[in-house]
PDB file of C-alpha atoms in Angstrom:
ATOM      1  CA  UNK A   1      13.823  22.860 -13.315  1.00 94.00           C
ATOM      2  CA  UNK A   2      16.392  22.564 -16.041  1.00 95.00           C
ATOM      3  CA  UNK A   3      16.446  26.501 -17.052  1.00 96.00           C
ATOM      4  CA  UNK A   4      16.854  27.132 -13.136  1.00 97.00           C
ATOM      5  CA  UNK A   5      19.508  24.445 -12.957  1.00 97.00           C
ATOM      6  CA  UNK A   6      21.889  25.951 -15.875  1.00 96.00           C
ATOM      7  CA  UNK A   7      21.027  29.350 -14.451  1.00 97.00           C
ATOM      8  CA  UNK A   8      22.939  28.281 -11.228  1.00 96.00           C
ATOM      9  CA  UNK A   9      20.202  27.089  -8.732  1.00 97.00           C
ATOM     10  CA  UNK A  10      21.355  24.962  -5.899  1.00 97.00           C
ATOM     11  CA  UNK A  11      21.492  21.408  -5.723  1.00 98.00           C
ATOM     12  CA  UNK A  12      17.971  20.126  -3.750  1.00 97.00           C
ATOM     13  CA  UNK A  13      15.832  22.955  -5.496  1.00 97.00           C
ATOM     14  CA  UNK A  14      12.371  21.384  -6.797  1.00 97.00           C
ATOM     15  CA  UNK A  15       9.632  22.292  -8.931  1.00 96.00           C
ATOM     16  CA  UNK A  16       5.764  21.108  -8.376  1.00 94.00           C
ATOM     17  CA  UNK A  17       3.494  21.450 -10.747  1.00 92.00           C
ATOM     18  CA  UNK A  18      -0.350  21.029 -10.124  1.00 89.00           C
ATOM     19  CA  UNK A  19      -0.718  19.921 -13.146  1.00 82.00           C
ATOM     20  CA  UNK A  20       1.105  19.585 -16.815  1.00 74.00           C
ATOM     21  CA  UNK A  21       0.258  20.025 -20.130  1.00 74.00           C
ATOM     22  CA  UNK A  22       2.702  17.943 -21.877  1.00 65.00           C
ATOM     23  CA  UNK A  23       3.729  15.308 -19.090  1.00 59.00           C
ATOM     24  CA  UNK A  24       6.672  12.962 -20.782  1.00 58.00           C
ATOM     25  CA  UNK A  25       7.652   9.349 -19.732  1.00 55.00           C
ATOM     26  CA  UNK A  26      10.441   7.186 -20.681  1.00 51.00           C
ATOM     27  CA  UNK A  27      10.915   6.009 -24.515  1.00 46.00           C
ATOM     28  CA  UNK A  28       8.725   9.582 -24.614  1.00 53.00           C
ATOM     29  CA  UNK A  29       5.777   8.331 -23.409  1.00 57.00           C
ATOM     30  CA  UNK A  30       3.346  10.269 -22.693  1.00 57.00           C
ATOM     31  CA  UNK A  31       2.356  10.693 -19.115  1.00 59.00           C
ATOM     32  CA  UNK A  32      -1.626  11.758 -17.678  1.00 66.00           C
ATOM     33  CA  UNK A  33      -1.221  15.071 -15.563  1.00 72.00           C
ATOM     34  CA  UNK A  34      -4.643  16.053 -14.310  1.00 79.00           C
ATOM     35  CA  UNK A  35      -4.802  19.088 -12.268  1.00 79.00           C
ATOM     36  CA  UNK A  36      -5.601  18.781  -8.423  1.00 86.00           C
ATOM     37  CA  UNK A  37      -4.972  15.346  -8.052  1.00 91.00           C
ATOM     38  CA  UNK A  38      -1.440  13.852  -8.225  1.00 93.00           C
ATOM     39  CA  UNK A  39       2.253  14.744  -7.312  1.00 95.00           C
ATOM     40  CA  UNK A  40       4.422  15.923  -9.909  1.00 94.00           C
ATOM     41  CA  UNK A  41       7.771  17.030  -9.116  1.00 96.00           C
ATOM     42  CA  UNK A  42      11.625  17.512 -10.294  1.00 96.00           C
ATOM     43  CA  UNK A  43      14.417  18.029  -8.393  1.00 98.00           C
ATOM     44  CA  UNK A  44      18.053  19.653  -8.785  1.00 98.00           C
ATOM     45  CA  UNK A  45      20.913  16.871  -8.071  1.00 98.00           C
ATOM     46  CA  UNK A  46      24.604  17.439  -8.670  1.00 98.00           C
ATOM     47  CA  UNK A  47      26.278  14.391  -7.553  1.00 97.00           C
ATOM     48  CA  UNK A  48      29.645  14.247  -7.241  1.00 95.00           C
ATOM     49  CA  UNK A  49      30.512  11.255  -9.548  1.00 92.00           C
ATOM     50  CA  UNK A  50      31.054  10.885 -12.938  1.00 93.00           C
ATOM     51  CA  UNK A  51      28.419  10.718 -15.884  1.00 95.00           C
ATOM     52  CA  UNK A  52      28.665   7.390 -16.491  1.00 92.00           C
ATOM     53  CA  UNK A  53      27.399   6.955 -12.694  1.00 93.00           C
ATOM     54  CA  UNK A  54      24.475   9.040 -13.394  1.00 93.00           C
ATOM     55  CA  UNK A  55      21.724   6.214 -14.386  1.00 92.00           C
ATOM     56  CA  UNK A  56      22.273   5.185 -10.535  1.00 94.00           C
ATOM     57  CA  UNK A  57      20.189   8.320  -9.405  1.00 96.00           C
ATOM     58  CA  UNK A  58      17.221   6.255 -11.668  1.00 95.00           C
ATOM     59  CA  UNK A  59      16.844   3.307  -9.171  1.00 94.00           C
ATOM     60  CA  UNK A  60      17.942   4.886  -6.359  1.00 97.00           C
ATOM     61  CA  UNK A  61      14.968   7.320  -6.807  1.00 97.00           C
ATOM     62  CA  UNK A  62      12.753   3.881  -7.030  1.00 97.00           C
ATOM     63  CA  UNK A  63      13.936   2.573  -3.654  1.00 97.00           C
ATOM     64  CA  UNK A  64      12.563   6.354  -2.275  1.00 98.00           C
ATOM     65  CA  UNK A  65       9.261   5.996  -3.868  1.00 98.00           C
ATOM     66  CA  UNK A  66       8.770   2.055  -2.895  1.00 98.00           C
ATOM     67  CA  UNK A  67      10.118   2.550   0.879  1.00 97.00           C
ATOM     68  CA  UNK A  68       7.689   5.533   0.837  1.00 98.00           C
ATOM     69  CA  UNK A  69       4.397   3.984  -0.867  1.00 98.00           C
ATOM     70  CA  UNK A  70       5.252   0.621   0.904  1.00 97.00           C
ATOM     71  CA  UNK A  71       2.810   1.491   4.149  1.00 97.00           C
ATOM     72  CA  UNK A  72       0.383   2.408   2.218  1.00 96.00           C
ATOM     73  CA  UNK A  73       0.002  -0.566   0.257  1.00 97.00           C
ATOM     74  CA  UNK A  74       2.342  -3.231   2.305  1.00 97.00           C
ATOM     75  CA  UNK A  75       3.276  -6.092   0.661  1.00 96.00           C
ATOM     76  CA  UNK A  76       2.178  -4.958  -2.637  1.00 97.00           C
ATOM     77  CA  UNK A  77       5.149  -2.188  -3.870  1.00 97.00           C
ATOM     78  CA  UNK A  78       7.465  -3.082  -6.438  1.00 95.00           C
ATOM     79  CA  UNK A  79      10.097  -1.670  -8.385  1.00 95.00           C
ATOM     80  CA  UNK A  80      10.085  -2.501 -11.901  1.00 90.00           C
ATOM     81  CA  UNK A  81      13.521  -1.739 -13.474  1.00 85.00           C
ATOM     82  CA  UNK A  82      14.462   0.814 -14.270  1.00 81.00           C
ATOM     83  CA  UNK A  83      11.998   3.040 -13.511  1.00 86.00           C
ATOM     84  CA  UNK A  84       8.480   2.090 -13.051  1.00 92.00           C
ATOM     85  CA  UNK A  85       6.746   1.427  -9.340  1.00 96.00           C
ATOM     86  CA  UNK A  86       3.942  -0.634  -9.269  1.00 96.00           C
ATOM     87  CA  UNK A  87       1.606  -1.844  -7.165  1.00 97.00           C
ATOM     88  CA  UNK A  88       0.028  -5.065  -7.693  1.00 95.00           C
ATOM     89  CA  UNK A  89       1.533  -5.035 -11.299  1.00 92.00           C
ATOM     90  CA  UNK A  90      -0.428  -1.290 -11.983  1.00 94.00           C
ATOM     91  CA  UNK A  91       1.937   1.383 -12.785  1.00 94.00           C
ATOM     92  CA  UNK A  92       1.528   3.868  -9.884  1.00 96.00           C
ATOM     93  CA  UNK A  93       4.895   6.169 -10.455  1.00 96.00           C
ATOM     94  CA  UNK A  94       7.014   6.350 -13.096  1.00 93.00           C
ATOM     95  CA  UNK A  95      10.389   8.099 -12.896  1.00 95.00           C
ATOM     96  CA  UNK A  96      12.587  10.520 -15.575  1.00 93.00           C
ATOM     97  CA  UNK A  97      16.331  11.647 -15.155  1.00 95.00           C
ATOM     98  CA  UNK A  98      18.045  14.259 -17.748  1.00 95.00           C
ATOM     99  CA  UNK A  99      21.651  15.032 -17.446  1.00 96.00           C
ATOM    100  CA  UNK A 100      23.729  17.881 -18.476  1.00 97.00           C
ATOM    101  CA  UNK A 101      26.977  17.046 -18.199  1.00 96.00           C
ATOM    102  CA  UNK A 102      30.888  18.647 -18.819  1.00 93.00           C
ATOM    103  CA  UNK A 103      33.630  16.555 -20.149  1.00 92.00           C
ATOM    104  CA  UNK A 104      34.380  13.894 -17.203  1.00 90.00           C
ATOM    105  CA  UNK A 105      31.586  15.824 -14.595  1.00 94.00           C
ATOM    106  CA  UNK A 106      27.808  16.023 -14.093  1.00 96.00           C
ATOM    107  CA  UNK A 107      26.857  19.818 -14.066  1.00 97.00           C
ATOM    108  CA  UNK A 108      23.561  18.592 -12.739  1.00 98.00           C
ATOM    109  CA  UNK A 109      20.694  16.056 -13.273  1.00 98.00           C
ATOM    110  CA  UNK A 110      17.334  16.516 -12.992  1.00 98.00           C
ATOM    111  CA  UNK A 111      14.990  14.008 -11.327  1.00 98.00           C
ATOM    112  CA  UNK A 112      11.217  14.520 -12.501  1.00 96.00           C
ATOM    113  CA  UNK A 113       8.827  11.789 -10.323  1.00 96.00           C
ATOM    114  CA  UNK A 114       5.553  11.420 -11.337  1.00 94.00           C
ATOM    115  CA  UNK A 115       3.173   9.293  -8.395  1.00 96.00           C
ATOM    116  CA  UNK A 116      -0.756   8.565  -8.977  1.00 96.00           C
ATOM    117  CA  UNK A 117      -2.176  10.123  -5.657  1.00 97.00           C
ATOM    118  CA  UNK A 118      -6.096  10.719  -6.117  1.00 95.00           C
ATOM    119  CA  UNK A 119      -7.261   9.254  -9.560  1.00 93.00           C
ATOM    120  CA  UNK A 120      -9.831   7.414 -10.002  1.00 92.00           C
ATOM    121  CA  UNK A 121      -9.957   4.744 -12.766  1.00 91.00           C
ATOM    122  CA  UNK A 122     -12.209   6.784 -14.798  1.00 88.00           C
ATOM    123  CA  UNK A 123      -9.463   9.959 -14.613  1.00 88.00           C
ATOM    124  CA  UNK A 124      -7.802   7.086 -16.852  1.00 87.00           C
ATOM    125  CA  UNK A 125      -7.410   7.330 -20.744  1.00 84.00           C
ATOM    126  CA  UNK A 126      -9.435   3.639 -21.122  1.00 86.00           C
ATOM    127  CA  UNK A 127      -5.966   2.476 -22.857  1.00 83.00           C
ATOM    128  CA  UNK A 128      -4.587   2.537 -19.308  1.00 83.00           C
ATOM    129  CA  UNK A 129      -6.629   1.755 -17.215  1.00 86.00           C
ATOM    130  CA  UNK A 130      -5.896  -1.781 -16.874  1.00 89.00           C
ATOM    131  CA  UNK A 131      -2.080  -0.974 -16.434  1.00 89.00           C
ATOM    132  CA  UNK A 132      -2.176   2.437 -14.492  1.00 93.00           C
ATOM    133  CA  UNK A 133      -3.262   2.773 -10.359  1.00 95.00           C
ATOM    134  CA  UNK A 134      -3.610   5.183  -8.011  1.00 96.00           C
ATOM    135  CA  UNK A 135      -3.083   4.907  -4.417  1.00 97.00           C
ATOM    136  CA  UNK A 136      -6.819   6.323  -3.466  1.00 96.00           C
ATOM    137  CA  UNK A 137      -7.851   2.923  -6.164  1.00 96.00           C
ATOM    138  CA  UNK A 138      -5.858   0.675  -4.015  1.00 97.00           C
ATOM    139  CA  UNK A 139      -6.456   1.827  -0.492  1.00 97.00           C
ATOM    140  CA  UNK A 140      -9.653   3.563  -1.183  1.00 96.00           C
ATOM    141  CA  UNK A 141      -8.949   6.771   0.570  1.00 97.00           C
ATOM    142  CA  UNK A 142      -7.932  10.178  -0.250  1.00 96.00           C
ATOM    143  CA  UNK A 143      -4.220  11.092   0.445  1.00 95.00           C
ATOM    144  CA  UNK A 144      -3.172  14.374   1.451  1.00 95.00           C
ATOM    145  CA  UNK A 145      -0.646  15.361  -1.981  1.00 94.00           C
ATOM    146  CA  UNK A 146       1.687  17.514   0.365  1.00 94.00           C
ATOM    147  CA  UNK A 147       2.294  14.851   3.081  1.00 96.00           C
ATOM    148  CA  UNK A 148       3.190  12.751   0.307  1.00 97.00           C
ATOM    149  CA  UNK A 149       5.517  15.333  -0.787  1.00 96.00           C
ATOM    150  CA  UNK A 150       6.806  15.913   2.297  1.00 97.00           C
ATOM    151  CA  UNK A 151       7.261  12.242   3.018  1.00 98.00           C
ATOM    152  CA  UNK A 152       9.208  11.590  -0.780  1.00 98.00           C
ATOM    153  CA  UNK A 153      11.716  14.567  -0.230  1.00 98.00           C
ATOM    154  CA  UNK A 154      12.807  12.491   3.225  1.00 98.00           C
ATOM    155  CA  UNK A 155      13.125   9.484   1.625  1.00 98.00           C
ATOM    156  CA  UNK A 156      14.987  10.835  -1.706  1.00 98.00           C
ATOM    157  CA  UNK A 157      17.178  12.629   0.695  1.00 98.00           C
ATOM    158  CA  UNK A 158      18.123   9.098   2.933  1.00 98.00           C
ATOM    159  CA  UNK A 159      18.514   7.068  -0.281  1.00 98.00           C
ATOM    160  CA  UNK A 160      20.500   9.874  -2.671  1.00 98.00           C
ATOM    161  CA  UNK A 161      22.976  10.382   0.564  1.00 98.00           C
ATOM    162  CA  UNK A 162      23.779   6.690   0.770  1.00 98.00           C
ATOM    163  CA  UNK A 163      24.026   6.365  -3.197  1.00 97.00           C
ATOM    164  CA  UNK A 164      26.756   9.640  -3.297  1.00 97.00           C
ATOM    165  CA  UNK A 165      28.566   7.828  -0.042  1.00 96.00           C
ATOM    166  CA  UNK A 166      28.507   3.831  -1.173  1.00 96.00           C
ATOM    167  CA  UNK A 167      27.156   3.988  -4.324  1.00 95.00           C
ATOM    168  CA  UNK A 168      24.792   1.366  -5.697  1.00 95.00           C
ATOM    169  CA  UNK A 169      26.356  -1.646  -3.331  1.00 95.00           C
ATOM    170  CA  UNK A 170      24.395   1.098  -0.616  1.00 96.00           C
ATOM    171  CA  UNK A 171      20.746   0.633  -2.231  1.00 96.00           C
ATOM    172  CA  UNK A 172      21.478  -2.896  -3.883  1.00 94.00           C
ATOM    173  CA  UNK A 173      19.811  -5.327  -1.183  1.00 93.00           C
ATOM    174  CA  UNK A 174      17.378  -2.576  -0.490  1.00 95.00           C
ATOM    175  CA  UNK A 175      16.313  -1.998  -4.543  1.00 95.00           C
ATOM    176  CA  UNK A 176      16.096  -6.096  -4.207  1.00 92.00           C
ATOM    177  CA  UNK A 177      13.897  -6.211  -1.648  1.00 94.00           C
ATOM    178  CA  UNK A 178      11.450  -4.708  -4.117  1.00 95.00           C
ATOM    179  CA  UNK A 179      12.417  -6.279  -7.250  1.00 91.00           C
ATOM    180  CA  UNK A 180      11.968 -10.049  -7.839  1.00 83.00           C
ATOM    181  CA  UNK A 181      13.971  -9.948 -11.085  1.00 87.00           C
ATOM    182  CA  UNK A 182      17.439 -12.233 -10.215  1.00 90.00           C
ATOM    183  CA  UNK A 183      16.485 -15.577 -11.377  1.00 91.00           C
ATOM    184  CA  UNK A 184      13.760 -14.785 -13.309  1.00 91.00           C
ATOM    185  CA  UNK A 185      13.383 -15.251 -17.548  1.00 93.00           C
ATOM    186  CA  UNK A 186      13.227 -11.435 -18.792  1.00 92.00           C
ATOM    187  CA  UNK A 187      12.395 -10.382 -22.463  1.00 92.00           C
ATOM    188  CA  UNK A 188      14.357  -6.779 -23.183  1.00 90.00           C
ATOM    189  CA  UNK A 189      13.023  -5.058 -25.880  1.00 88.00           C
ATOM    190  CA  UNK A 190      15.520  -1.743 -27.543  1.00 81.00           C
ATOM    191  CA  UNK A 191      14.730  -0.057 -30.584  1.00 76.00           C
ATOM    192  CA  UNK A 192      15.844  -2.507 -33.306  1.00 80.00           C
ATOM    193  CA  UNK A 193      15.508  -6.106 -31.512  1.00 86.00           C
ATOM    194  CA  UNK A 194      14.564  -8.110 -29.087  1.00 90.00           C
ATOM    195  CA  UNK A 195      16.222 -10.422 -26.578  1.00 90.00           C
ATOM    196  CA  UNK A 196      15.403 -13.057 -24.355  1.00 92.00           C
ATOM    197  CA  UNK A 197      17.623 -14.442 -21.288  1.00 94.00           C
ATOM    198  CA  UNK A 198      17.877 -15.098 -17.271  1.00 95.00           C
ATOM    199  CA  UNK A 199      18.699 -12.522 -15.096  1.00 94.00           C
ATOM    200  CA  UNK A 200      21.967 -14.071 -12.857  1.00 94.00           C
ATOM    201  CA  UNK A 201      22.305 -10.408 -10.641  1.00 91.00           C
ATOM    202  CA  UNK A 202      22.641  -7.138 -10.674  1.00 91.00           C
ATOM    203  CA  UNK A 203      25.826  -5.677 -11.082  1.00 91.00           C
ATOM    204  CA  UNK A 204      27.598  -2.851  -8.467  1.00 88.00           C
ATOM    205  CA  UNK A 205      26.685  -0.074 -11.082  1.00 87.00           C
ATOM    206  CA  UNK A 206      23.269  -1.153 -11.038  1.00 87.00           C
ATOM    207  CA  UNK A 207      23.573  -2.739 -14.921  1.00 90.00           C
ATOM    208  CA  UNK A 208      21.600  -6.328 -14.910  1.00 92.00           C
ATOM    209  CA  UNK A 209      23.733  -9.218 -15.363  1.00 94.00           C
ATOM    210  CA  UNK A 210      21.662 -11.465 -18.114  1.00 95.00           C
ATOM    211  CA  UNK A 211      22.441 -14.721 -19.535  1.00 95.00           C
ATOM    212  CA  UNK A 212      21.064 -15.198 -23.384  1.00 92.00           C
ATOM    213  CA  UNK A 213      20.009 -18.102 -24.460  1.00 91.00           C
ATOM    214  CA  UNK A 214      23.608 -18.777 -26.071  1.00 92.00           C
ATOM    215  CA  UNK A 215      24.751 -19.385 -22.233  1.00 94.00           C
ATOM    216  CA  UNK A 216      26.894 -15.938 -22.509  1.00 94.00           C
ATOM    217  CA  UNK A 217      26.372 -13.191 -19.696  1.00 95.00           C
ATOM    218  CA  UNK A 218      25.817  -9.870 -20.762  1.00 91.00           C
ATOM    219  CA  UNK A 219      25.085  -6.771 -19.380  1.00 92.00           C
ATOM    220  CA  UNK A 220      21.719  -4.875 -19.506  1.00 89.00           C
ATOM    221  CA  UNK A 221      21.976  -1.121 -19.128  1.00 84.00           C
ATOM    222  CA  UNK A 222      19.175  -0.087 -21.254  1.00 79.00           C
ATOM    223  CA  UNK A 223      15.720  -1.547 -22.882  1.00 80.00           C
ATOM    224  CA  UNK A 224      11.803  -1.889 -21.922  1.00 82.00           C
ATOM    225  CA  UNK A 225      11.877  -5.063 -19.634  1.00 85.00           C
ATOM    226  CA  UNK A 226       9.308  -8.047 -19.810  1.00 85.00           C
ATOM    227  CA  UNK A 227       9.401 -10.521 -16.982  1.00 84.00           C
ATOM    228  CA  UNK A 228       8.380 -13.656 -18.929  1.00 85.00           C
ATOM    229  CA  UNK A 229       5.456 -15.768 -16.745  1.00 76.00           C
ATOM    230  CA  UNK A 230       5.793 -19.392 -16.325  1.00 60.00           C
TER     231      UNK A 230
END
């Protein structure tokens, strides 16, 4: 999707793969790609905003999959930010953006979505399989991959149109609906160090609002996320 991107392909153009041999998550994690059984997909976006708007496309994308997955599993969808769905806790889709961008303008982005369709625990590695789910584990029924499709490029559409027109104030209360986060004690972990704090909101660019434990607010763009139990 990137070499068709900088060749000039239009903005909406996906790739599918059946399957992929080197499937990548976030912090370059790596990501279980059987053949036959799951969606994997990027798509072409050029919004019209500047690059520092860009990491809006990343929960915007999570409010598609949730609003999608949602009847399958109601009641038990949630986003966990930035870019993990889960249901029930499990990790069901996880969700990569890389930018190429010009001085002041986004030449394009590319949204790769990766959802668990038809695994079955043992389809697993056994490191995951008390973190990872599939939607046939949870509903206990095989899906049809291409409805699915079908059914995420609506969504994506409705959601990316409302981000481009209102940005993130658009999807806010909708990402919110899925994510339990605002009042809760959160543990971010980044490369170096740790930190520990309440999250107070999120902010209109989509950046968490977190107070440390020295009472000062600061602003969470970036980090693996931890919501601390008790």
């Amino acid at each position: 999707a990137y070499q068709l991107a900088a060749s000039g392909a239009a903005e909406g153009e996906a790739v599918i793969a059946d399957a992929q041999s080197r499937g990548r998550g976030r912090l370059e994690r790596v990501w279980q790609s059987p053949p036959g059984r799951n969606l994997y997909v990027s798509v072409i976006l050029k919004p019209p905003f500047a690059p520092s708007a860009a990491p809006q496309i990343t929960p915007m994308a999570g409010v598609a999959v949730a609003e999608l997955l949602a009847p399958y599993c109601p009641g038990r969808v949630a986003i966990k930010w930035p870019n993990d769905i889960l249901i029930d806790g499990k990790k069901v889709c996880g969700i990569l953006t890389e930018m190429k961008s010009s001085p002041g303008t986004v030449d394009f982005v590319i949204l790769g979505i990766g959802i668990n369709i038809n695994m079955s625990r043992d389809d697993f590695d056994p490191a995951l399989r008390d973190a990872a789910t599939s939607l046939k584990m949870e509903t206990g029924a095989v899906a049809d991959r291409l409805q699915i499709a079908g059914g995420l490029f609506q969504s994506l559409e409705k959601w990316y149109n409302t981000l481009t027109r209102d940005g993130f104030p658009g999807i806010r209360n909708r990402f919110l609906d899925y994510n339990d986060m605002v009042g809760r004690q959160i543990r971010v972990a980044f490369h170096q160090r740790t930190e520990m704090g309440e999250v107070m909101g999120i902010d209109d660019d989509g950046t968490i609002l977190m107070r440390d434990q020295e009472g000062a607010i600061r602003r969470v763009s970036a980090g693996d996320i931890t919501i601390m139990k008790g």
